[in-house]
Short mmCIF file of C-alpha atoms in Angstrom, two decimals:
data_model
loop_
_atom_site.label_atom_id
_atom_site.label_comp_id
_atom_site.label_asym_id
_atom_site.label_seq_id
_atom_site.Cartn_x
_atom_site.Cartn_y
_atom_site.Cartn_z
CA CYS A 965 49.23 24.21 6.83
CA ALA A 966 50.22 24.52 3.29
CA ALA A 967 48.88 22.42 0.59
CA ARG A 968 51.58 19.21 -0.65
CA GLU A 969 51.81 16.29 -2.06
CA PRO A 970 51.32 13.44 0.46
CA SER A 971 53.97 12.09 2.32
CA GLY A 972 55.52 8.03 2.20
CA ALA A 973 54.54 9.08 6.25
CA GLU A 974 51.31 10.44 5.67
CA MET A 975 50.22 6.85 3.81
CA SER A 976 51.35 5.35 6.89
CA GLU A 977 49.25 6.68 9.67
CA ILE A 978 47.67 3.05 10.61
CA ARG A 979 50.89 1.53 10.83
CA SER A 980 52.21 4.30 12.91
CA TRP A 981 52.59 3.26 16.78
CA VAL A 982 51.83 7.01 17.66
CA PHE A 983 49.11 6.51 16.25
CA TRP A 984 47.39 3.52 17.87
CA ARG A 985 48.80 4.66 21.42
CA ALA A 986 46.61 7.44 20.69
CA VAL A 987 43.58 4.95 20.41
CA ALA A 988 44.29 3.05 23.23
CA ALA A 989 44.93 6.76 24.94
CA GLU A 990 40.85 7.35 24.23
CA PHE A 991 40.35 3.70 24.98
CA VAL A 992 41.77 4.08 28.66
CA GLY A 993 40.60 7.64 28.91
CA MET A 994 37.03 6.64 27.96
CA LEU A 995 36.91 4.31 30.07
CA LEU A 996 37.94 5.88 33.33
CA PHE A 997 35.52 8.55 32.05
CA ILE A 998 32.65 6.66 31.90
CA PHE A 999 33.31 4.39 35.14
CA ILE A 1000 33.95 7.68 37.08
CA GLY A 1001 30.10 9.41 35.77
CA ILE A 1002 28.41 6.23 35.98
CA SER A 1003 29.62 5.82 39.33
CA ALA A 1004 28.80 9.15 40.59
CA ILE A 1005 25.31 8.22 39.12
CA VAL A 1006 24.82 4.61 40.81
CA GLY A 1007 26.04 6.54 44.15
CA LYS A 1008 23.02 9.51 43.62
CA ASP A 1009 20.66 6.39 42.89
CA LYS A 1010 21.59 4.34 45.48
CA ASN A 1011 21.70 7.18 48.38
CA GLU A 1012 18.76 9.73 46.94
CA VAL A 1013 16.56 11.07 49.67
CA PRO A 1014 13.33 13.09 48.82
CA GLY A 1015 13.89 16.85 48.35
CA GLU A 1016 17.61 16.39 47.38
CA SER A 1017 17.73 15.89 43.84
CA ILE A 1018 19.32 19.05 43.63
CA ALA A 1019 22.49 18.37 45.23
CA GLN A 1020 22.57 15.11 43.96
CA GLU A 1021 22.59 16.56 39.87
CA LEU A 1022 25.15 18.53 41.04
CA LYS A 1023 27.52 15.75 42.24
CA VAL A 1024 26.84 13.40 38.95
CA SER A 1025 27.91 17.29 36.66
CA LEU A 1026 30.71 17.69 38.88
CA ALA A 1027 31.78 14.13 38.71
CA PHE A 1028 31.38 14.08 34.80
CA ALA A 1029 33.23 18.14 34.48
CA LEU A 1030 36.31 17.25 36.95
CA ALA A 1031 36.66 13.58 34.81
CA ILE A 1032 36.94 15.54 31.73
CA ALA A 1033 39.67 17.65 33.33
CA THR A 1034 41.57 15.18 34.94
CA LEU A 1035 41.54 13.25 32.08
CA ALA A 1036 42.48 15.62 29.58
CA GLN A 1037 45.65 16.67 31.65
CA SER A 1038 46.60 12.98 31.88
CA VAL A 1039 45.78 12.09 27.89
CA GLY A 1040 45.48 14.84 26.15
CA HIS A 1041 49.39 15.11 25.22
CA ILE A 1042 49.10 11.59 23.33
CA SER A 1043 45.68 11.59 21.96
CA GLY A 1044 44.26 15.40 22.19
CA ALA A 1045 41.54 13.75 24.71
CA HIS A 1046 38.75 13.74 22.83
CA LEU A 1047 36.74 10.89 25.05
CA ASN A 1048 33.86 12.08 22.87
CA PRO A 1049 32.41 11.30 19.22
CA ALA A 1050 30.98 14.64 19.13
CA VAL A 1051 34.01 16.22 19.37
CA THR A 1052 35.99 14.23 17.16
CA LEU A 1053 33.33 14.51 14.83
CA GLY A 1054 33.84 18.09 15.27
CA LEU A 1055 37.43 18.14 14.66
CA LEU A 1056 37.28 16.22 11.19
CA VAL A 1057 34.93 18.66 9.93
CA SER A 1058 37.24 20.82 10.83
CA CYS A 1059 39.98 19.43 9.26
CA GLN A 1060 42.01 18.97 11.95
CA ILE A 1061 42.20 15.23 11.86
CA SER A 1062 41.76 12.53 9.04
CA ALA A 1063 39.21 10.18 8.67
CA LEU A 1064 40.93 6.98 9.64
CA ARG A 1065 41.73 8.72 13.31
CA CYS A 1066 37.90 9.93 13.38
CA LEU A 1067 37.08 6.19 12.79
CA CYS A 1068 39.20 4.66 14.92
CA TYR A 1069 38.53 7.51 17.80
CA THR A 1070 35.25 6.95 17.97
CA LEU A 1071 35.51 2.82 18.04
CA ALA A 1072 37.80 3.09 20.82
CA GLN A 1073 35.14 5.45 22.62
CA MET A 1074 32.52 3.67 22.33
CA LEU A 1075 34.59 0.53 23.00
CA GLY A 1076 35.66 2.27 26.40
CA ALA A 1077 31.87 3.38 27.23
CA VAL A 1078 31.04 -0.34 27.27
CA ALA A 1079 34.06 -1.97 28.98
CA ALA A 1080 33.22 1.21 31.91
CA SER A 1081 29.65 0.18 31.83
CA ALA A 1082 29.79 -3.40 32.04
CA ILE A 1083 32.45 -3.10 35.35
CA VAL A 1084 29.96 -0.99 36.88
CA ASN A 1085 27.01 -3.24 36.33
CA GLY A 1086 28.84 -6.33 38.16
CA TYR A 1087 28.19 -4.04 41.36
CA SER A 1088 25.74 -2.25 40.72
CA ARG A 1089 23.06 -4.19 39.10
CA GLN A 1090 19.83 -3.25 40.99
CA HIS A 1091 20.59 0.57 39.74
CA SER A 1092 19.86 2.89 36.85
CA LEU A 1093 23.42 2.27 34.91
CA GLY A 1094 23.30 6.13 34.39
CA VAL A 1095 20.57 5.56 31.03
CA ASN A 1096 19.74 8.60 29.62
CA LYS A 1097 16.40 9.29 29.54
CA LEU A 1098 13.83 11.69 28.12
CA ASN A 1099 11.50 13.74 30.46
CA VAL A 1100 10.70 15.71 27.56
CA THR A 1101 9.40 15.33 24.19
CA ILE A 1102 11.90 13.68 21.63
CA GLU A 1103 12.07 16.91 19.70
CA GLN A 1104 12.45 19.13 23.27
CA GLY A 1105 15.19 16.62 24.12
CA PHE A 1106 17.03 16.34 20.35
CA VAL A 1107 17.48 20.64 20.78
CA ILE A 1108 18.71 20.50 24.17
CA GLU A 1109 21.32 17.89 23.46
CA THR A 1110 21.87 19.23 20.39
CA LEU A 1111 22.67 23.05 22.16
CA ALA A 1112 24.65 21.43 24.81
CA THR A 1113 26.75 19.67 22.94
CA LEU A 1114 27.72 22.97 20.47
CA GLN A 1115 28.70 24.62 23.34
CA LEU A 1116 31.61 21.87 24.88
CA VAL A 1117 32.83 21.16 20.76
CA LEU A 1118 32.78 25.27 20.40
CA CYS A 1119 34.62 25.66 23.69
CA VAL A 1120 36.58 22.59 22.85
CA ILE A 1121 37.72 24.27 19.10
CA ALA A 1122 38.39 27.54 20.75
CA VAL A 1123 40.45 26.44 23.64
CA THR A 1124 42.48 24.61 21.42
CA ASP A 1125 43.05 26.79 18.54
CA LYS A 1126 47.05 26.62 17.98
CA ARG A 1127 46.27 30.15 16.61
CA ARG A 1128 45.51 31.10 20.36
CA SER A 1129 48.45 32.26 22.80
CA ASP A 1130 45.99 33.17 25.57
CA VAL A 1131 44.65 29.83 27.12
CA LYS A 1132 48.10 27.23 26.92
CA GLY A 1133 47.34 25.25 30.27
CA PHE A 1134 43.65 26.34 30.71
CA ALA A 1135 42.39 24.17 28.32
CA PRO A 1136 41.41 21.25 30.13
CA LEU A 1137 40.05 23.01 32.73
CA ALA A 1138 37.91 25.44 30.07
CA ILE A 1139 36.54 22.03 28.77
CA GLY A 1140 36.15 20.44 32.20
CA LEU A 1141 33.56 23.76 32.99
CA SER A 1142 31.82 23.48 29.67
CA VAL A 1143 30.92 19.89 30.40
CA GLY A 1144 29.13 20.71 34.31
CA LEU A 1145 27.50 23.95 32.04
CA GLY A 1146 26.17 21.58 29.87
CA HIS A 1147 24.90 19.13 32.40
CA PHE A 1148 23.71 22.00 34.97
CA ALA A 1149 21.84 22.56 31.79
CA ALA A 1150 20.79 19.39 30.56
CA ILE A 1151 20.24 16.73 33.34
CA SER A 1152 16.66 17.24 34.36
CA PHE A 1153 16.03 16.90 30.80
CA THR A 1154 17.68 14.59 29.33
CA GLY A 1155 20.11 12.93 31.84
CA CYS A 1156 22.39 15.47 29.58
CA GLY A 1157 23.78 12.79 26.83
CA ILE A 1158 26.28 15.03 25.14
CA ASN A 1159 28.75 12.66 24.43
CA PRO A 1160 27.17 9.43 22.00
CA ALA A 1161 30.14 7.22 23.29
CA ARG A 1162 28.42 7.44 27.07
CA SER A 1163 25.11 7.43 26.40
CA PHE A 1164 25.55 4.14 24.67
CA GLY A 1165 27.51 2.44 26.68
CA PRO A 1166 25.03 2.17 29.80
CA ALA A 1167 22.53 1.75 27.22
CA LEU A 1168 24.11 -1.48 25.55
CA ILE A 1169 24.67 -3.17 28.65
CA ARG A 1170 21.10 -2.85 29.92
CA GLY A 1171 19.48 -3.44 26.57
CA GLU A 1172 17.34 0.17 27.23
CA MET A 1173 17.95 1.67 23.70
CA GLU A 1174 14.46 3.76 23.51
CA ASN A 1175 15.33 6.94 21.68
CA HIS A 1176 18.51 6.02 22.03
CA TRP A 1177 18.91 7.97 18.89
CA VAL A 1178 18.39 11.08 20.30
CA TYR A 1179 21.50 10.91 22.17
CA TRP A 1180 23.28 10.18 18.94
CA LEU A 1181 22.18 12.67 16.59
CA GLY A 1182 21.44 15.54 18.69
CA PRO A 1183 25.38 15.86 19.99
CA MET A 1184 26.92 14.87 16.26
CA CYS A 1185 24.88 17.84 14.97
CA GLY A 1186 25.95 20.11 17.54
CA GLY A 1187 29.60 19.25 17.02
CA ILE A 1188 29.18 20.09 13.41
CA ALA A 1189 27.54 23.11 13.79
CA ALA A 1190 30.08 24.15 16.62
CA SER A 1191 33.15 23.56 14.10
CA LEU A 1192 31.08 25.42 11.20
CA ILE A 1193 30.48 28.26 13.14
CA TYR A 1194 34.14 28.65 14.78
CA ASP A 1195 35.83 28.00 11.38
CA PHE A 1196 33.67 29.95 9.18
CA LEU A 1197 31.86 32.82 11.50
CA LEU A 1198 33.42 33.48 14.58
CA TYR A 1199 37.01 32.79 13.60
CA PRO A 1200 37.86 31.61 9.82
CA ARG A 1201 40.52 29.53 9.39
CA SER A 1202 42.04 30.10 5.63
CA ALA A 1203 42.77 26.57 4.16
CA ASN A 1204 42.39 26.04 0.46
CA LEU A 1205 40.05 22.49 -0.75
CA ARG A 1206 43.27 20.70 -1.55
CA THR A 1207 44.58 21.21 2.16
CA ARG A 1208 41.57 19.70 3.51
CA LYS A 1209 41.50 17.34 1.87
CA ASN A 1210 44.60 16.46 2.53
CA VAL A 1211 43.51 16.52 6.37
CA LEU A 1212 40.72 15.04 5.90
CA LEU A 1213 43.07 11.72 4.21
CA HIS A 1214 46.21 11.90 5.84
CA GLY A 1215 46.10 14.03 9.27
CA PRO A 1216 47.81 17.62 9.92
CA GLU A 1217 50.83 18.30 8.40
CA ASP A 1218 52.89 18.52 11.37
CA GLU A 1219 51.16 15.95 13.18
CA ASN A 1220 53.17 13.73 10.16
CA ASP A 1221 56.26 15.37 10.87
CA ALA A 1222 55.95 14.49 14.51
CA VAL A 1223 54.80 10.46 13.07
CA GLU A 1224 58.26 10.87 10.70
CA GLU A 1225 60.43 12.15 13.95
CA THR A 1226 59.51 9.71 16.08
CA ALA A 1227 59.84 6.76 13.56
CA GLU A 1228 63.72 7.65 13.10
CA ASP A 1229 64.36 7.56 16.61
CA ASN A 1230 63.14 3.95 16.45
CA GLY A 1231 60.34 3.81 19.05
CA SER A 1232 60.94 6.54 21.66
CA PRO A 1233 57.29 8.49 22.97
CA GLY A 1234 54.89 9.79 20.82
CA PRO A 1235 54.61 13.68 20.78
CA SER A 1236 54.03 15.64 23.89
CA ARG A 1237 51.60 18.10 22.74
CA TRP A 1238 47.81 19.87 23.20
CA PRO A 1239 45.58 20.58 21.53
CA PRO A 1240 43.91 17.59 20.63
CA GLN A 1241 45.65 15.86 17.33
#
């Protein structure tokens, strides 16, 4: 988008119902995502039979993959369905969302994860609740979490790139497959975080925070790296410093135009569009 002076609508993002509906969508989406995912883990712990660990890991991986693909279709047109602080940070570094949206989305995602974890904990206190634990060294776990998240955020940024016309409705499926691949690669070694909020919710409810920082630093580094690799190496974006600053402070121009149109419609539904806002 072309550089321009911030408009009144840009300065009022926080006062827009479109914005807060998007934040609410991130909370609801994350609550459902974590509920489905850790319910599958609890079921794995409850029904695990010696010699069938691979089948159980496959079950959990598919649960997370199908959940994210389904929820991306459900709330993608409202919030962009980030449902992952690492994805949100990656899109911030890519200058596709404002810093305010990044902060509010991340808080909503964390609250949703905690709420879902508390719900599942209410009927599964005797099980692990899916708290991620390292089965490798801290250094190895950090690398695994970083790379597994990098491929996920790279996929998100690539399939939601508005310069492409060959993806369209396949973005949620591609992202779901990417989540599944991340689990296939990491679940045996780190439990597969690749989503700081997913790791945070169960750990907070159970009070098990040992090495928890790995599940934040690794995915966040992966998200930042994916954004930089895509935007400056693989498929560079032509945006000057002023444009990037305006986006970080006020959000993308087309997003602000949608907010203005919605305000003029006197409370009509927000913009229905994919990719992430």
